[in-house]
mmCIF file of C-alpha atoms and ligand atoms in Angstrom:
data_model
loop_
_atom_site.group_PDB
_atom_site.id
_atom_site.type_symbol
_atom_site.label_atom_id
_atom_site.label_comp_id
_atom_site.label_asym_id
_atom_site.label_seq_id
_atom_site.Cartn_x
_atom_site.Cartn_y
_atom_site.Cartn_z
ATOM 1 C CA UNK F 24 17.080 26.983 43.282
ATOM 2 C CA UNK F 25 17.716 23.367 42.289
ATOM 3 C CA UNK F 26 20.490 22.458 39.817
ATOM 4 C CA UNK F 27 17.824 21.327 37.356
ATOM 5 C CA UNK F 28 15.981 24.662 37.580
ATOM 6 C CA UNK F 29 19.222 26.642 37.271
ATOM 7 C CA UNK F 30 20.068 24.589 34.187
ATOM 8 C CA UNK F 31 17.095 26.169 32.390
ATOM 9 C CA UNK F 32 15.309 24.313 29.595
ATOM 10 C CA UNK F 33 15.074 20.671 30.600
ATOM 11 C CA UNK F 34 17.201 19.231 27.782
ATOM 12 C CA UNK F 35 18.712 21.833 25.437
ATOM 13 C CA UNK F 36 20.806 19.098 23.750
ATOM 14 C CA UNK F 37 20.289 16.669 20.863
ATOM 15 C CA UNK F 38 17.541 14.097 21.424
ATOM 16 C CA UNK F 39 19.209 11.177 19.661
ATOM 17 C CA UNK F 40 22.818 10.443 20.557
ATOM 18 C CA UNK F 41 25.305 7.931 19.131
ATOM 19 C CA UNK F 42 26.631 5.576 21.828
ATOM 20 C CA UNK F 43 30.429 5.379 22.206
ATOM 21 C CA UNK F 44 30.785 7.621 19.147
ATOM 22 C CA UNK F 45 29.536 5.451 16.322
ATOM 23 C CA UNK F 46 27.457 2.737 17.976
ATOM 24 C CA UNK F 47 28.157 -0.721 16.560
ATOM 25 C CA UNK F 48 29.261 0.601 13.163
ATOM 26 C CA UNK F 49 32.725 1.645 14.345
ATOM 27 C CA UNK F 50 35.192 0.717 17.087
ATOM 28 C CA UNK F 51 33.813 2.251 20.262
ATOM 29 C CA UNK F 52 35.363 5.356 21.780
ATOM 30 C CA UNK F 53 37.614 6.219 18.831
ATOM 31 C CA UNK F 54 37.903 9.367 16.738
ATOM 32 C CA UNK F 55 36.833 7.306 13.720
ATOM 33 C CA UNK F 56 33.633 6.418 15.581
ATOM 34 C CA UNK F 57 32.901 10.048 16.397
ATOM 35 C CA UNK F 58 33.492 11.029 12.761
ATOM 36 C CA UNK F 59 31.188 8.267 11.596
ATOM 37 C CA UNK F 60 28.412 9.319 13.995
ATOM 38 C CA UNK F 61 28.702 12.903 12.753
ATOM 39 C CA UNK F 62 28.756 11.818 9.101
ATOM 40 C CA UNK F 63 25.463 10.000 9.647
ATOM 41 C CA UNK F 64 23.829 13.183 10.866
ATOM 42 C CA UNK F 65 24.105 12.669 14.621
ATOM 43 C CA UNK F 66 24.519 15.943 16.473
ATOM 44 C CA UNK F 67 25.485 14.358 19.782
ATOM 45 C CA UNK F 68 27.734 11.515 20.911
ATOM 46 C CA UNK F 69 28.297 9.668 24.162
ATOM 47 C CA UNK F 70 31.735 8.381 25.079
ATOM 48 C CA UNK F 71 33.567 6.995 28.114
ATOM 49 C CA UNK F 72 36.562 8.680 29.721
ATOM 50 C CA UNK F 73 39.052 6.912 32.015
ATOM 51 C CA UNK F 74 42.431 7.982 33.371
ATOM 52 C CA UNK F 75 45.559 6.386 31.952
ATOM 53 C CA UNK F 76 48.338 5.382 34.350
ATOM 54 C CA UNK F 77 49.912 8.837 34.055
ATOM 55 C CA UNK F 78 46.597 10.580 34.766
ATOM 56 C CA UNK F 79 45.827 11.574 31.159
ATOM 57 C CA UNK F 80 42.091 11.232 30.434
ATOM 58 C CA UNK F 81 41.484 8.873 27.485
ATOM 59 C CA UNK F 82 38.468 7.366 25.751
ATOM 60 C CA UNK F 83 37.936 3.731 26.692
ATOM 61 C CA UNK F 84 35.185 1.657 28.270
ATOM 62 C CA UNK F 85 36.839 -1.330 29.965
ATOM 63 C CA UNK F 86 39.395 -1.248 32.767
ATOM 64 C CA UNK F 87 41.530 -3.649 30.775
ATOM 65 C CA UNK F 88 42.905 -3.340 27.258
ATOM 66 C CA UNK F 89 41.968 -6.819 26.148
ATOM 67 C CA UNK F 90 38.597 -6.463 24.443
ATOM 68 C CA UNK F 91 39.107 -3.308 22.389
ATOM 69 C CA UNK F 92 42.847 -3.122 21.676
ATOM 70 C CA UNK F 93 45.780 -5.335 20.724
ATOM 71 C CA UNK F 94 47.338 -4.624 24.147
ATOM 72 C CA UNK F 95 47.140 -6.307 27.528
ATOM 73 C CA UNK F 96 46.934 -5.071 31.086
ATOM 74 C CA UNK F 97 45.064 -2.373 32.969
ATOM 75 C CA UNK F 98 44.391 1.090 31.570
ATOM 76 C CA UNK F 99 45.024 2.617 35.003
ATOM 77 C CA UNK F 100 48.521 1.102 35.094
ATOM 78 C CA UNK F 101 49.551 2.010 31.565
ATOM 79 C CA UNK F 102 50.856 5.499 30.762
ATOM 80 C CA UNK F 103 49.358 7.280 27.783
ATOM 81 C CA UNK F 104 52.635 6.978 25.851
ATOM 82 C CA UNK F 105 52.140 3.188 25.823
ATOM 83 C CA UNK F 106 48.389 3.329 25.170
ATOM 84 C CA UNK F 107 49.028 5.532 22.144
ATOM 85 C CA UNK F 108 50.972 2.692 20.426
ATOM 86 C CA UNK F 109 48.017 0.299 20.530
ATOM 87 C CA UNK F 110 45.548 -0.467 17.776
ATOM 88 C CA UNK F 111 42.007 0.198 18.979
ATOM 89 C CA UNK F 112 40.229 -0.417 15.686
ATOM 90 C CA UNK F 113 41.342 -3.773 14.240
ATOM 91 C CA UNK F 114 39.195 -5.796 16.682
ATOM 92 C CA UNK F 115 36.151 -4.189 15.067
ATOM 93 C CA UNK F 116 36.963 -4.470 11.363
ATOM 94 C CA UNK F 117 39.779 -4.078 8.841
ATOM 95 C CA UNK F 118 38.426 -0.710 7.756
ATOM 96 C CA UNK F 119 39.214 0.732 11.161
ATOM 97 C CA UNK F 120 42.675 -0.768 11.578
ATOM 98 C CA UNK F 121 45.027 1.908 12.881
ATOM 99 C CA UNK F 122 42.491 3.705 15.090
ATOM 100 C CA UNK F 123 44.065 4.553 18.414
ATOM 101 C CA UNK F 124 42.872 5.241 21.956
ATOM 102 C CA UNK F 125 42.143 8.960 21.807
ATOM 103 C CA UNK F 126 43.089 11.425 24.469
ATOM 104 C CA UNK F 127 40.052 13.259 25.817
ATOM 105 C CA UNK F 128 41.420 16.595 24.602
ATOM 106 C CA UNK F 129 41.675 15.276 21.021
ATOM 107 C CA UNK F 130 38.112 13.955 21.174
ATOM 108 C CA UNK F 131 36.845 17.324 22.388
ATOM 109 C CA UNK F 132 38.788 19.088 19.612
ATOM 110 C CA UNK F 133 37.090 16.852 17.064
ATOM 111 C CA UNK F 134 33.628 17.345 18.582
ATOM 112 C CA UNK F 135 34.075 21.076 18.561
ATOM 113 C CA UNK F 136 35.326 21.055 14.947
ATOM 114 C CA UNK F 137 32.320 18.968 13.900
ATOM 115 C CA UNK F 138 29.840 20.948 15.999
ATOM 116 C CA UNK F 139 28.941 17.894 18.065
ATOM 117 C CA UNK F 140 27.536 17.933 21.577
ATOM 118 C CA UNK F 141 28.806 15.245 23.962
ATOM 119 C CA UNK F 142 27.636 13.261 26.922
ATOM 120 C CA UNK F 143 30.935 12.587 28.637
ATOM 121 C CA UNK F 144 30.696 9.519 30.831
ATOM 122 C CA UNK F 145 33.279 9.488 33.597
ATOM 123 C CA UNK F 146 34.302 5.837 33.743
ATOM 124 C CA UNK F 147 36.703 5.480 36.668
ATOM 125 C CA UNK F 148 38.840 2.404 37.094
ATOM 126 C CA UNK F 149 38.164 0.873 40.503
ATOM 127 C CA UNK F 150 39.832 2.939 43.203
ATOM 128 C CA UNK F 151 40.187 6.009 40.971
ATOM 129 C CA UNK F 152 36.682 7.402 41.369
ATOM 130 C CA UNK F 153 37.512 10.701 43.052
ATOM 131 C CA UNK F 154 40.600 11.356 40.971
ATOM 132 C CA UNK F 155 38.736 10.638 37.736
ATOM 133 C CA UNK F 156 35.788 12.891 38.589
ATOM 134 C CA UNK F 157 38.171 15.664 39.519
ATOM 135 C CA UNK F 158 40.430 15.321 36.449
ATOM 136 C CA UNK F 159 37.656 14.935 33.879
ATOM 137 C CA UNK F 160 35.719 17.903 35.268
ATOM 138 C CA UNK F 161 38.820 20.122 35.289
ATOM 139 C CA UNK F 162 39.686 19.115 31.735
ATOM 140 C CA UNK F 163 36.088 19.593 30.597
ATOM 141 C CA UNK F 164 35.915 23.091 31.984
ATOM 142 C CA UNK F 165 39.036 24.077 30.026
ATOM 143 C CA UNK F 166 38.437 22.163 26.821
ATOM 144 C CA UNK F 167 34.834 23.238 26.253
ATOM 145 C CA UNK F 168 35.326 26.842 27.345
ATOM 146 C CA UNK F 169 33.177 29.211 25.291
ATOM 147 C CA UNK F 170 31.012 26.413 23.851
ATOM 148 C CA UNK F 171 27.282 27.219 23.670
ATOM 149 C CA UNK F 172 26.483 23.667 24.764
ATOM 150 C CA UNK F 173 29.099 22.156 27.049
ATOM 151 C CA UNK F 174 28.706 18.455 27.774
ATOM 152 C CA UNK F 175 26.699 16.735 30.438
ATOM 153 C CA UNK F 176 29.070 14.780 32.689
ATOM 154 C CA UNK F 177 27.597 11.465 33.774
ATOM 155 C CA UNK F 178 28.764 8.537 35.837
ATOM 156 C CA UNK F 179 27.620 5.407 37.607
ATOM 157 C CA UNK F 180 30.018 6.493 40.362
ATOM 158 C CA UNK F 181 28.482 8.911 42.837
ATOM 159 C CA UNK F 182 31.992 9.563 44.181
ATOM 160 C CA UNK F 183 33.162 10.670 40.723
ATOM 161 C CA UNK F 184 30.102 12.894 40.285
ATOM 162 C CA UNK F 185 30.624 14.496 43.696
ATOM 163 C CA UNK F 186 34.270 15.185 42.822
ATOM 164 C CA UNK F 187 33.220 16.715 39.493
ATOM 165 C CA UNK F 188 30.704 18.910 41.273
ATOM 166 C CA UNK F 189 33.290 20.220 43.718
ATOM 167 C CA UNK F 190 35.749 21.339 41.047
ATOM 168 C CA UNK F 191 33.340 22.446 38.323
ATOM 169 C CA UNK F 192 29.875 22.915 39.838
ATOM 170 C CA UNK F 193 28.688 24.800 36.746
ATOM 171 C CA UNK F 194 28.963 21.713 34.499
ATOM 172 C CA UNK F 195 25.664 19.833 34.265
ATOM 173 C CA UNK F 196 25.671 16.313 35.684
ATOM 174 C CA UNK F 197 23.670 13.161 35.018
ATOM 175 C CA UNK F 198 23.359 10.224 37.390
ATOM 176 C CA UNK F 199 23.794 6.923 35.548
ATOM 177 C CA UNK F 200 21.841 3.936 36.813
ATOM 178 C CA UNK F 201 21.059 0.460 35.570
ATOM 179 C CA UNK F 202 18.050 0.170 37.858
ATOM 180 C CA UNK F 203 16.390 3.202 39.367
ATOM 181 C CA UNK F 204 17.130 2.987 43.118
ATOM 182 C CA UNK F 205 14.373 3.824 45.611
ATOM 183 C CA UNK F 206 16.325 6.842 46.872
ATOM 184 C CA UNK F 207 16.973 8.297 43.395
ATOM 185 C CA UNK F 208 15.518 11.687 44.336
ATOM 186 C CA UNK F 209 17.881 12.012 47.273
ATOM 187 C CA UNK F 210 20.887 11.102 45.115
ATOM 188 C CA UNK F 211 19.885 13.536 42.389
ATOM 189 C CA UNK F 212 19.415 16.323 44.911
ATOM 190 C CA UNK F 213 22.665 15.627 46.773
ATOM 191 C CA UNK F 214 24.723 15.492 43.576
ATOM 192 C CA UNK F 215 22.793 18.400 42.047
ATOM 193 C CA UNK F 216 22.156 16.473 38.848
ATOM 194 C CA UNK F 217 20.042 17.763 35.969
ATOM 195 C CA UNK F 218 19.246 14.381 34.407
ATOM 196 C CA UNK F 219 18.749 10.736 35.255
ATOM 197 C CA UNK F 220 20.558 8.514 32.737
ATOM 198 C CA UNK F 221 18.943 5.126 32.993
ATOM 199 C CA UNK F 222 18.777 1.816 31.246
ATOM 200 C CA UNK F 223 15.587 2.104 29.193
ATOM 201 C CA UNK F 224 14.393 -1.235 30.602
ATOM 202 C CA UNK F 225 14.195 0.360 34.064
ATOM 203 C CA UNK F 226 11.712 2.980 32.885
ATOM 204 C CA UNK F 227 7.944 3.003 32.705
ATOM 205 C CA UNK F 228 5.514 5.814 32.060
ATOM 206 C CA UNK F 229 4.766 6.336 35.752
ATOM 207 C CA UNK F 230 8.460 6.662 36.653
ATOM 208 C CA UNK F 231 9.112 8.909 33.664
ATOM 209 C CA UNK F 232 6.375 11.242 34.901
ATOM 210 C CA UNK F 233 7.762 11.217 38.440
ATOM 211 C CA UNK F 234 11.249 12.077 37.196
ATOM 212 C CA UNK F 235 9.925 14.919 35.051
ATOM 213 C CA UNK F 236 7.649 16.174 37.820
ATOM 214 C CA UNK F 237 10.701 16.347 40.086
ATOM 215 C CA UNK F 238 12.274 18.666 37.471
ATOM 216 C CA UNK F 239 14.828 16.298 35.934
ATOM 217 C CA UNK F 240 15.504 15.299 32.353
ATOM 218 C CA UNK F 241 15.674 11.630 31.327
ATOM 219 C CA UNK F 242 18.311 10.032 29.101
ATOM 220 C CA UNK F 243 17.624 6.397 28.185
ATOM 221 C CA UNK F 244 20.328 3.982 27.008
ATOM 222 C CA UNK F 245 20.914 1.862 24.975
ATOM 223 C CA UNK F 246 17.869 1.835 22.702
ATOM 224 C CA UNK F 247 18.412 -0.128 19.524
ATOM 225 C CA UNK F 248 15.018 -0.410 17.895
ATOM 226 C CA UNK F 249 12.946 2.377 16.440
ATOM 227 C CA UNK F 250 9.676 1.243 17.982
ATOM 228 C CA UNK F 251 11.045 1.381 21.526
ATOM 229 C CA UNK F 252 12.738 4.707 20.810
ATOM 230 C CA UNK F 253 9.448 6.182 19.572
ATOM 231 C CA UNK F 254 7.586 4.849 22.621
ATOM 232 C CA UNK F 255 10.109 6.420 24.982
ATOM 233 C CA UNK F 256 10.008 9.732 23.113
ATOM 234 C CA UNK F 257 6.227 9.600 23.343
ATOM 235 C CA UNK F 258 6.586 9.254 27.129
ATOM 236 C CA UNK F 259 8.607 12.457 27.019
ATOM 237 C CA UNK F 260 12.059 10.881 27.440
ATOM 238 C CA UNK F 261 14.440 13.705 26.587
ATOM 239 C CA UNK F 262 17.345 11.788 25.077
ATOM 240 C CA UNK F 263 17.864 8.385 23.481
ATOM 241 C CA UNK F 264 21.341 6.855 23.276
ATOM 242 C CA UNK F 265 21.683 4.234 20.574
ATOM 243 C CA UNK F 266 24.099 1.663 19.195
ATOM 244 C CA UNK F 267 21.912 1.152 16.119
ATOM 245 C CA UNK F 268 22.692 4.265 14.105
ATOM 246 C CA UNK F 269 20.637 3.183 11.102
ATOM 247 C CA UNK F 270 17.538 1.796 12.846
ATOM 248 C CA UNK F 271 17.440 4.659 15.360
ATOM 249 C CA UNK F 272 18.672 7.471 13.156
ATOM 250 C CA UNK F 273 19.251 11.046 14.268
ATOM 251 C CA UNK F 274 15.831 12.102 12.963
ATOM 252 C CA UNK F 275 13.857 9.531 15.019
ATOM 253 C CA UNK F 276 10.818 11.101 16.658
HETATM 254 O O1 LIG M 112 26.047 6.457 29.216
HETATM 255 C C1 LIG M 112 25.224 5.436 28.790
HETATM 256 C C2 LIG M 112 25.947 4.120 28.700
HETATM 257 O O2 LIG M 112 27.130 4.311 27.978
HETATM 258 C C3 LIG M 112 26.251 3.531 30.042
HETATM 259 O O3 LIG M 112 26.785 2.252 30.012
HETATM 260 O O4 LIG M 112 28.558 0.585 30.019
HETATM 261 O O5 LIG M 112 27.794 1.513 27.875
HETATM 262 O O6 LIG M 112 29.152 2.898 29.409
HETATM 263 P P1 LIG M 112 28.134 1.801 29.285
HETATM 264 MG MG1 LIG M 113 29.140 4.834 28.398
#
């Protein structure tokens, strides 16, 4: 049986998901962002997880600290103890001053408290693909134990996804792509993925049908206008990830 068939219903998760926690309304990948997404009625969030220099999984998108914190240097060379001292909210707005880089375990605790589902994107720093897939999958298995809807682990890195599969094969996986490569079916089969997570611009109705006919769900990112979101949902796209939490609200259909 394929991973997608074993997974059961094609997409038993929320259909509209807040990107990086709170889209553009909050500093990405912070606990404040996750709280904001939940307060606006979102039942699912996407966030990025990278390993700090000491191996602790943390929420951050870029390999360097420059854009989203008041620190400098590489995440993969900075131990969590140092990352924890940085401000990860002031770059966004005064209201979020004092937000920090969350540890993955704290983010999961918050999601579970708020009843939120998560799409956990494994975002390895270059050279840390295997280690990141392994560590995030191990942590996920422990942290979400007993949850009715554990997260879907996704990544642009096939190495990270393969590592996640070897340590926690039971966790559903999504292959992230900007463009849909010609050999997507082979990749999905090899990595035993349940969903293709693609840039919405790469999709058309014909491809959407092919992906569904092959038994996979489709997550489209990052869709920031309601008209496009409705068109994609009409095509049968299973999940929309948005930065525009007001325009593409959690009730969009
Ligand atoms: O998982 C969807 C989306 O987050 C992928 O791109 O760069 O925003 O992490 P990025
Ligand atoms: Mg992401």
